[in-house]
PDB file of C-alpha atoms in Angstrom:
ATOM      1  CA  MET A   1      -2.064  -0.743   7.148  1.00  0.00           C
ATOM      2  CA  LYS A   2       0.641  -2.742   8.819  1.00  0.00           C
ATOM      3  CA  ARG A   3       0.326  -4.899   5.708  1.00  0.00           C
ATOM      4  CA  ILE A   4       1.976  -2.019   3.722  1.00  0.00           C
ATOM      5  CA  CYS A   5       5.009  -2.944   5.611  1.00  0.00           C
ATOM      6  CA  VAL A   6       5.182  -6.153   3.626  1.00  0.00           C
ATOM      7  CA  ALA A   7       3.831  -5.257   0.508  1.00  0.00           C
ATOM      8  CA  VAL A   8       6.723  -2.367   0.098  1.00  0.00           C
ATOM      9  CA  GLN A   9       9.195  -5.374  -0.044  1.00  0.00           C
ATOM     10  CA  PHE A  10       8.330  -5.837  -3.698  1.00  0.00           C
ATOM     11  CA  LEU A  11      11.290  -4.519  -5.799  1.00  0.00           C
ATOM     12  CA  TRP A  12       9.537  -1.264  -7.332  1.00  0.00           C
ATOM     13  CA  LEU A  13       8.837  -0.209  -3.834  1.00  0.00           C
ATOM     14  CA  VAL A  14      11.565  -1.351  -2.133  1.00  0.00           C
ATOM     15  CA  ASN A  15      13.940   0.932  -4.094  1.00  0.00           C
ATOM     16  CA  ILE A  16      12.128   3.724  -3.338  1.00  0.00           C
ATOM     17  CA  ILE A  17      11.955   3.040   0.512  1.00  0.00           C
ATOM     18  CA  GLN A  18      15.648   2.029   0.392  1.00  0.00           C
ATOM     19  CA  ALA A  19      16.711   5.176  -1.356  1.00  0.00           C
ATOM     20  CA  GLN A  20      14.503   7.331   0.743  1.00  0.00           C
ATOM     21  CA  ASN A  21      15.814   5.774   3.943  1.00  0.00           C
ATOM     22  CA  HIS A  22      19.319   6.228   3.013  1.00  0.00           C
ATOM     23  CA  PRO A  23      20.720   9.216   5.125  1.00  0.00           C
ATOM     24  CA  ASP A  24      22.204  10.985   2.208  1.00  0.00           C
ATOM     25  CA  ASN A  25      18.915  10.878   0.333  1.00  0.00           C
ATOM     26  CA  ILE A  26      17.071  11.908   3.742  1.00  0.00           C
ATOM     27  CA  GLU A  27      18.929  15.002   3.907  1.00  0.00           C
ATOM     28  CA  SER A  28      18.570  15.659   0.140  1.00  0.00           C
ATOM     29  CA  LEU A  29      14.971  15.298   0.601  1.00  0.00           C
ATOM     30  CA  LYS A  30      14.736  17.936   3.403  1.00  0.00           C
ATOM     31  CA  HIS A  31      17.126  20.189   1.483  1.00  0.00           C
ATOM     32  CA  LEU A  32      14.736  20.052  -1.393  1.00  0.00           C
ATOM     33  CA  ALA A  33      11.640  20.497   0.921  1.00  0.00           C
ATOM     34  CA  ALA A  34      13.175  23.695   2.182  1.00  0.00           C
ATOM     35  CA  THR A  35      14.200  25.164  -0.932  1.00  0.00           C
ATOM     36  CA  ALA A  36      11.204  24.331  -2.929  1.00  0.00           C
ATOM     37  CA  LYS A  37       9.778  27.018  -4.856  1.00  0.00           C
ATOM     38  CA  ASP A  38       6.205  25.718  -5.103  1.00  0.00           C
ATOM     39  CA  ASP A  39       3.856  23.790  -2.765  1.00  0.00           C
ATOM     40  CA  SER A  40       3.387  21.048  -5.026  1.00  0.00           C
ATOM     41  CA  THR A  41       7.027  20.138  -4.982  1.00  0.00           C
ATOM     42  CA  ARG A  42       7.290  20.518  -1.416  1.00  0.00           C
ATOM     43  CA  PHE A  43       4.305  18.622  -0.708  1.00  0.00           C
ATOM     44  CA  GLU A  44       5.807  15.671  -2.591  1.00  0.00           C
ATOM     45  CA  CYS A  45       9.163  15.932  -0.904  1.00  0.00           C
ATOM     46  CA  VAL A  46       7.666  16.114   2.542  1.00  0.00           C
ATOM     47  CA  SER A  47       5.448  13.030   1.449  1.00  0.00           C
ATOM     48  CA  ASN A  48       8.597  11.085   0.835  1.00  0.00           C
ATOM     49  CA  LEU A  49       9.930  12.047   4.169  1.00  0.00           C
ATOM     50  CA  PHE A  50       6.646  11.097   5.979  1.00  0.00           C
ATOM     51  CA  TRP A  51       6.917   7.775   4.011  1.00  0.00           C
ATOM     52  CA  SER A  52      10.777   7.297   5.054  1.00  0.00           C
ATOM     53  CA  TYR A  53      10.061   7.619   8.859  1.00  0.00           C
ATOM     54  CA  ILE A  54       6.477   6.063   9.454  1.00  0.00           C
ATOM     55  CA  TYR A  55       7.581   2.617   9.711  1.00  0.00           C
ATOM     56  CA  SER A  56      10.961   3.006  11.328  1.00  0.00           C
ATOM     57  CA  ASN A  57      10.149   5.927  13.568  1.00  0.00           C
ATOM     58  CA  PRO A  58       6.597   7.000  13.364  1.00  0.00           C
ATOM     59  CA  ASP A  59       6.989   9.728  16.026  1.00  0.00           C
ATOM     60  CA  SER A  60       9.575  11.416  13.756  1.00  0.00           C
ATOM     61  CA  SER A  61       6.931  11.366  10.674  1.00  0.00           C
ATOM     62  CA  LEU A  62       4.363  13.166  12.595  1.00  0.00           C
ATOM     63  CA  LYS A  63       5.819  16.520  11.968  1.00  0.00           C
ATOM     64  CA  TYR A  64       5.941  15.704   8.256  1.00  0.00           C
ATOM     65  CA  LEU A  65       2.281  14.401   8.356  1.00  0.00           C
ATOM     66  CA  GLN A  66       1.069  17.508   9.864  1.00  0.00           C
ATOM     67  CA  GLU A  67       3.094  20.100   7.390  1.00  0.00           C
ATOM     68  CA  ASN A  68       1.778  18.037   4.578  1.00  0.00           C
ATOM     69  CA  PHE A  69      -1.955  18.567   5.807  1.00  0.00           C
ATOM     70  CA  SER A  70      -1.493  22.022   6.033  1.00  0.00           C
ATOM     71  CA  MET A  71      -0.291  22.389   2.750  1.00  0.00           C
ATOM     72  CA  ALA A  72      -2.801  20.391   1.243  1.00  0.00           C
ATOM     73  CA  GLN A  73      -5.647  22.552   2.805  1.00  0.00           C
ATOM     74  CA  ARG A  74      -3.708  25.536   1.470  1.00  0.00           C
ATOM     75  CA  MET A  75      -3.514  23.760  -2.123  1.00  0.00           C
ATOM     76  CA  LYS A  76      -6.926  22.782  -2.211  1.00  0.00           C
ATOM     77  CA  SER A  77      -5.820  20.037  -4.508  1.00  0.00           C
ATOM     78  CA  ASP A  78      -7.903  16.950  -4.448  1.00  0.00           C
ATOM     79  CA  TYR A  79      -5.008  14.913  -5.080  1.00  0.00           C
ATOM     80  CA  ALA A  80      -2.859  16.386  -2.079  1.00  0.00           C
ATOM     81  CA  LEU A  81      -5.956  16.128   0.468  1.00  0.00           C
ATOM     82  CA  PHE A  82      -6.140  12.290  -0.669  1.00  0.00           C
ATOM     83  CA  SER A  83      -2.715  11.955   0.098  1.00  0.00           C
ATOM     84  CA  ALA A  84      -2.649  13.736   3.457  1.00  0.00           C
ATOM     85  CA  TYR A  85      -5.749  11.979   4.788  1.00  0.00           C
ATOM     86  CA  PHE A  86      -4.142   8.480   3.519  1.00  0.00           C
ATOM     87  CA  GLN A  87      -0.984   9.512   5.445  1.00  0.00           C
ATOM     88  CA  PHE A  88      -3.027  10.301   8.594  1.00  0.00           C
ATOM     89  CA  ALA A  89      -4.945   6.942   8.430  1.00  0.00           C
ATOM     90  CA  THR A  90      -1.550   5.209   8.120  1.00  0.00           C
ATOM     91  CA  PHE A  91      -0.426   6.751  10.917  1.00  0.00           C
ATOM     92  CA  ALA A  92      -3.396   6.210  13.028  1.00  0.00           C
ATOM     93  CA  SER A  93      -3.615   2.668  12.225  1.00  0.00           C
ATOM     94  CA  ILE A  94       0.181   2.061  12.818  1.00  0.00           C
ATOM     95  CA  ASN A  95      -0.681   3.426  16.383  1.00  0.00           C
ATOM     96  CA  GLY A  96      -3.669   0.971  16.717  1.00  0.00           C
ATOM     97  CA  ASN A  97      -6.154   3.933  16.680  1.00  0.00           C
ATOM     98  CA  TYR A  98      -8.416   2.054  14.313  1.00  0.00           C
ATOM     99  CA  PRO A  99     -11.474   4.827  14.649  1.00  0.00           C
ATOM    100  CA  ASP A 100      -9.305   7.576  13.627  1.00  0.00           C
ATOM    101  CA  ALA A 101      -7.848   5.422  10.752  1.00  0.00           C
ATOM    102  CA  ILE A 102     -11.214   4.450   9.334  1.00  0.00           C
ATOM    103  CA  GLN A 103     -12.486   8.224   9.496  1.00  0.00           C
ATOM    104  CA  ASN A 104      -9.438   9.546   7.774  1.00  0.00           C
ATOM    105  CA  GLY A 105      -9.615   6.699   5.366  1.00  0.00           C
ATOM    106  CA  LEU A 106     -13.092   7.699   4.468  1.00  0.00           C
ATOM    107  CA  GLN A 107     -11.903  11.297   3.869  1.00  0.00           C
ATOM    108  CA  SER A 108      -8.996   9.944   1.590  1.00  0.00           C
ATOM    109  CA  LEU A 109     -11.699   8.327  -0.447  1.00  0.00           C
ATOM    110  CA  LYS A 110     -13.906  11.057  -0.865  1.00  0.00           C
ATOM    111  CA  TYR A 111     -10.783  13.043  -2.172  1.00  0.00           C
ATOM    112  CA  ALA A 112      -9.616  10.262  -4.179  1.00  0.00           C
ATOM    113  CA  LYS A 113     -13.395  10.206  -6.023  1.00  0.00           C
ATOM    114  CA  GLN A 114     -13.023  14.074  -6.599  1.00  0.00           C
ATOM    115  CA  THR A 115      -9.914  12.940  -8.729  1.00  0.00           C
ATOM    116  CA  ARG A 116     -11.363  10.718 -10.811  1.00  0.00           C
ATOM    117  CA  SER A 117      -8.473   8.380 -10.836  1.00  0.00           C
ATOM    118  CA  ILE A 118      -9.409   4.772 -10.937  1.00  0.00           C
ATOM    119  CA  PHE A 119      -6.216   4.214  -9.094  1.00  0.00           C
ATOM    120  CA  LEU A 120      -6.147   6.537  -6.446  1.00  0.00           C
ATOM    121  CA  ILE A 121      -9.865   5.261  -5.808  1.00  0.00           C
ATOM    122  CA  SER A 122      -8.751   1.597  -5.729  1.00  0.00           C
ATOM    123  CA  GLU A 123      -5.779   2.620  -3.467  1.00  0.00           C
ATOM    124  CA  ALA A 124      -8.127   4.540  -0.970  1.00  0.00           C
ATOM    125  CA  TYR A 125     -10.188   1.464  -0.733  1.00  0.00           C
ATOM    126  CA  SER A 126      -7.355  -0.545  -0.297  1.00  0.00           C
ATOM    127  CA  GLY A 127      -6.152   1.487   2.462  1.00  0.00           C
ATOM    128  CA  LEU A 128      -9.486   0.867   4.157  1.00  0.00           C
ATOM    129  CA  SER A 129      -9.433  -2.648   3.721  1.00  0.00           C
ATOM    130  CA  ASP A 130      -5.819  -2.875   5.406  1.00  0.00           C
ATOM    131  CA  ILE A 131      -7.187  -1.086   8.119  1.00  0.00           C
ATOM    132  CA  TYR A 132     -10.133  -3.416   8.824  1.00  0.00           C
ATOM    133  CA  ARG A 133      -7.865  -6.334   8.245  1.00  0.00           C
ATOM    134  CA  ASP A 134      -5.672  -4.961  11.135  1.00  0.00           C
ATOM    135  CA  GLN A 135      -8.889  -4.979  13.360  1.00  0.00           C
ATOM    136  CA  ALA A 136      -9.483  -8.637  12.397  1.00  0.00           C
ATOM    137  CA  ASP A 137     -12.849  -7.750  10.649  1.00  0.00           C
ATOM    138  CA  TYR A 138     -13.166 -10.107   7.775  1.00  0.00           C
ATOM    139  CA  GLU A 139     -16.474  -8.733   6.413  1.00  0.00           C
ATOM    140  CA  HIS A 140     -15.234  -5.343   5.901  1.00  0.00           C
ATOM    141  CA  ALA A 141     -11.583  -6.291   4.921  1.00  0.00           C
ATOM    142  CA  ILE A 142     -12.719  -8.213   2.059  1.00  0.00           C
ATOM    143  CA  TYR A 143     -15.562  -5.864   1.033  1.00  0.00           C
ATOM    144  CA  TYR A 144     -13.272  -2.894   0.480  1.00  0.00           C
ATOM    145  CA  ASP A 145     -10.511  -5.033  -1.271  1.00  0.00           C
ATOM    146  CA  SER A 146     -12.966  -6.665  -3.499  1.00  0.00           C
ATOM    147  CA  ILE A 147     -13.886  -2.833  -4.599  1.00  0.00           C
ATOM    148  CA  SER A 148     -10.394  -2.117  -5.149  1.00  0.00           C
ATOM    149  CA  ILE A 149      -9.840  -5.231  -7.350  1.00  0.00           C
ATOM    150  CA  SER A 150     -12.766  -4.707  -9.164  1.00  0.00           C
ATOM    151  CA  LEU A 151     -12.050  -1.365 -10.018  1.00  0.00           C
ATOM    152  CA  ILE A 152      -8.882  -2.004 -11.308  1.00  0.00           C
ATOM    153  CA  LEU A 153      -9.942  -4.859 -13.441  1.00  0.00           C
ATOM    154  CA  SER A 154     -12.885  -2.578 -15.162  1.00  0.00           C
ATOM    155  CA  GLN A 155     -10.113  -0.350 -16.759  1.00  0.00           C
ATOM    156  CA  TRP A 156      -7.625  -3.387 -17.377  1.00  0.00           C
ATOM    157  CA  THR A 157      -7.203  -6.652 -18.805  1.00  0.00           C
ATOM    158  CA  PRO A 158      -4.097  -8.348 -16.636  1.00  0.00           C
ATOM    159  CA  SER A 159      -1.506  -8.596 -19.184  1.00  0.00           C
ATOM    160  CA  PHE A 160       2.509  -8.590 -18.052  1.00  0.00           C
ATOM    161  CA  ASN A 161       5.145  -7.210 -20.323  1.00  0.00           C
ATOM    162  CA  PRO A 162       8.490  -8.304 -19.025  1.00  0.00           C
ATOM    163  CA  GLY A 163      10.694  -5.556 -18.084  1.00  0.00           C
ATOM    164  CA  LYS A 164       8.051  -2.600 -18.964  1.00  0.00           C
ATOM    165  CA  GLN A 165       7.259  -0.798 -16.156  1.00  0.00           C
ATOM    166  CA  SER A 166       3.464  -0.159 -15.471  1.00  0.00           C
ATOM    167  CA  ASP A 167       1.835   1.487 -12.630  1.00  0.00           C
ATOM    168  CA  THR A 168      -1.435  -0.508 -13.340  1.00  0.00           C
ATOM    169  CA  VAL A 169       0.484  -3.837 -13.034  1.00  0.00           C
ATOM    170  CA  GLU A 170       1.786  -2.726  -9.730  1.00  0.00           C
ATOM    171  CA  THR A 171      -1.292  -1.577  -8.543  1.00  0.00           C
ATOM    172  CA  TYR A 172      -2.751  -4.991  -9.518  1.00  0.00           C
ATOM    173  CA  PHE A 173       0.062  -6.769  -7.467  1.00  0.00           C
ATOM    174  CA  TYR A 174      -0.647  -4.629  -4.512  1.00  0.00           C
ATOM    175  CA  MET A 175      -4.296  -5.602  -4.441  1.00  0.00           C
ATOM    176  CA  ILE A 176      -3.918  -9.160  -5.352  1.00  0.00           C
ATOM    177  CA  LEU A 177      -1.213  -9.349  -2.376  1.00  0.00           C
ATOM    178  CA  ASN A 178      -3.673  -7.736  -0.097  1.00  0.00           C
ATOM    179  CA  ARG A 179      -6.592 -10.496  -1.027  1.00  0.00           C
ATOM    180  CA  ALA A 180      -4.167 -13.135  -0.126  1.00  0.00           C
ATOM    181  CA  GLU A 181      -3.029 -12.056   2.768  1.00  0.00           C
ATOM    182  CA  ILE A 182      -6.671 -11.134   4.100  1.00  0.00           C
ATOM    183  CA  LEU A 183      -7.501 -14.651   2.967  1.00  0.00           C
ATOM    184  CA  GLU A 184      -4.578 -16.245   4.964  1.00  0.00           C
ATOM    185  CA  LYS A 185      -5.071 -14.185   8.020  1.00  0.00           C
ATOM    186  CA  PHE A 186      -8.732 -15.487   8.380  1.00  0.00           C
ATOM    187  CA  ASN A 187      -7.783 -19.039   7.499  1.00  0.00           C
ATOM    188  CA  HIS A 188      -9.709 -19.234   4.093  1.00  0.00           C
ATOM    189  CA  LEU A 189      -6.634 -21.332   2.926  1.00  0.00           C
ATOM    190  CA  ASP A 190      -7.735 -22.430  -0.263  1.00  0.00           C
ATOM    191  CA  SER A 191      -9.187 -19.164  -1.317  1.00  0.00           C
ATOM    192  CA  ALA A 192      -5.682 -17.805  -0.198  1.00  0.00           C
ATOM    193  CA  LEU A 193      -3.682 -20.226  -1.834  1.00  0.00           C
ATOM    194  CA  LYS A 194      -5.519 -19.163  -5.179  1.00  0.00           C
ATOM    195  CA  TYR A 195      -4.626 -15.583  -5.012  1.00  0.00           C
ATOM    196  CA  ALA A 196      -0.992 -16.252  -3.851  1.00  0.00           C
ATOM    197  CA  THR A 197      -0.472 -18.474  -6.633  1.00  0.00           C
ATOM    198  CA  MET A 198      -1.928 -15.754  -9.049  1.00  0.00           C
ATOM    199  CA  LEU A 199       0.497 -13.128  -7.412  1.00  0.00           C
ATOM    200  CA  TYR A 200       3.575 -15.797  -7.769  1.00  0.00           C
ATOM    201  CA  ASP A 201       2.916 -16.887 -11.217  1.00  0.00           C
ATOM    202  CA  ALA A 202       2.323 -12.924 -12.288  1.00  0.00           C
ATOM    203  CA  THR A 203       5.282 -11.920 -10.583  1.00  0.00           C
ATOM    204  CA  ILE A 204       7.512 -14.446 -12.589  1.00  0.00           C
ATOM    205  CA  LYS A 205       6.006 -13.165 -15.799  1.00  0.00           C
ATOM    206  CA  TYR A 206       6.451  -9.648 -15.318  1.00  0.00           C
ATOM    207  CA  PHE A 207      10.188  -9.648 -13.915  1.00  0.00           C
ATOM    208  CA  GLY A 208      11.001 -13.213 -15.075  1.00  0.00           C
ATOM    209  CA  LYS A 209      11.743 -14.487 -11.529  1.00  0.00           C
ATOM    210  CA  ILE A 210      10.862 -13.951  -8.118  1.00  0.00           C
ATOM    211  CA  VAL A 211      12.254 -10.677  -7.182  1.00  0.00           C
ATOM    212  CA  ASP A 212      11.222 -10.123  -3.361  1.00  0.00           C
ATOM    213  CA  ALA A 213       9.998 -11.815  -0.343  1.00  0.00           C
ATOM    214  CA  PRO A 214       5.964 -11.372  -0.568  1.00  0.00           C
ATOM    215  CA  PRO A 215       4.978 -14.060  -3.178  1.00  0.00           C
ATOM    216  CA  PRO A 216       6.933 -16.955  -1.752  1.00  0.00           C
ATOM    217  CA  TYR A 217       6.390 -15.809   1.908  1.00  0.00           C
ATOM    218  CA  ILE A 218       2.709 -15.768   1.535  1.00  0.00           C
ATOM    219  CA  MET A 219       3.057 -19.149  -0.120  1.00  0.00           C
ATOM    220  CA  GLY A 220       4.759 -20.594   2.569  1.00  0.00           C
ATOM    221  CA  ASN A 221       2.351 -19.044   5.117  1.00  0.00           C
ATOM    222  CA  VAL A 222      -0.522 -20.866   3.528  1.00  0.00           C
ATOM    223  CA  TYR A 223       1.195 -24.284   2.993  1.00  0.00           C
ATOM    224  CA  SER A 224       2.110 -23.941   6.600  1.00  0.00           C
ATOM    225  CA  LYS A 225      -1.342 -23.582   7.641  1.00  0.00           C
ATOM    226  CA  MET A 226      -2.459 -26.410   5.650  1.00  0.00           C
ATOM    227  CA  GLY A 227      -0.067 -28.603   7.207  1.00  0.00           C
ATOM    228  CA  ASN A 228       2.147 -29.253   4.141  1.00  0.00           C
ATOM    229  CA  TYR A 229       5.247 -28.262   5.532  1.00  0.00           C
ATOM    230  CA  PRO A 230       7.634 -29.578   2.874  1.00  0.00           C
ATOM    231  CA  ALA A 231       5.990 -27.374   0.279  1.00  0.00           C
ATOM    232  CA  ALA A 232       6.019 -24.625   2.818  1.00  0.00           C
ATOM    233  CA  PHE A 233       9.770 -24.927   3.563  1.00  0.00           C
ATOM    234  CA  ASN A 234      10.133 -24.616  -0.545  1.00  0.00           C
ATOM    235  CA  TYR A 235       8.898 -21.175  -0.656  1.00  0.00           C
ATOM    236  CA  TYR A 236      10.426 -19.663   2.460  1.00  0.00           C
TER     237      TYR A 236
END
């Protein structure tokens, strides 16, 4: 799941992360969580606090993770349990505890399936792919990523309407980035270039331009590994 650190650089996620990490906004989230009148609102606020801290200060994120897990159990909400187990999996993976990460990832998948949401199920499969990728287990990383992509494409034919925000498009970008990074990491460079190019072209169609680092960065990495340094330089 370390790859998420790269993936969140996309514009639609960058703005969220930057907003969450701003000290004023973190304090606002803490206030909203403390004054929330229902568990659902409090759960979302505490989730945002967890994601605000997990990459910059994992130790500080732990108390929010534990609080969210307790709330999810109390709420008996499939979505909340999916989210809490996904957070546990992320925390474990970042700390190099891959067996716990996989176990929590599988629990996240279990509850995602109970929501019947294709997007949550796809996200859970992608999370498992991230963990296996970080373990250098190519076979399982590709296996779970393939399921994730196929689920999205089973419900949606890729189309990109510039300027129109779409959770489907954003989920698709996330999955294609994951596939390109897996293939690049394990040196399947021709296939990596195929998916990196798909991501690069789709980003331009959707936003009208390259808006952030991952599309050109992954292209640069692939060309660099191929030994085509002038092409790599053009993308870095």
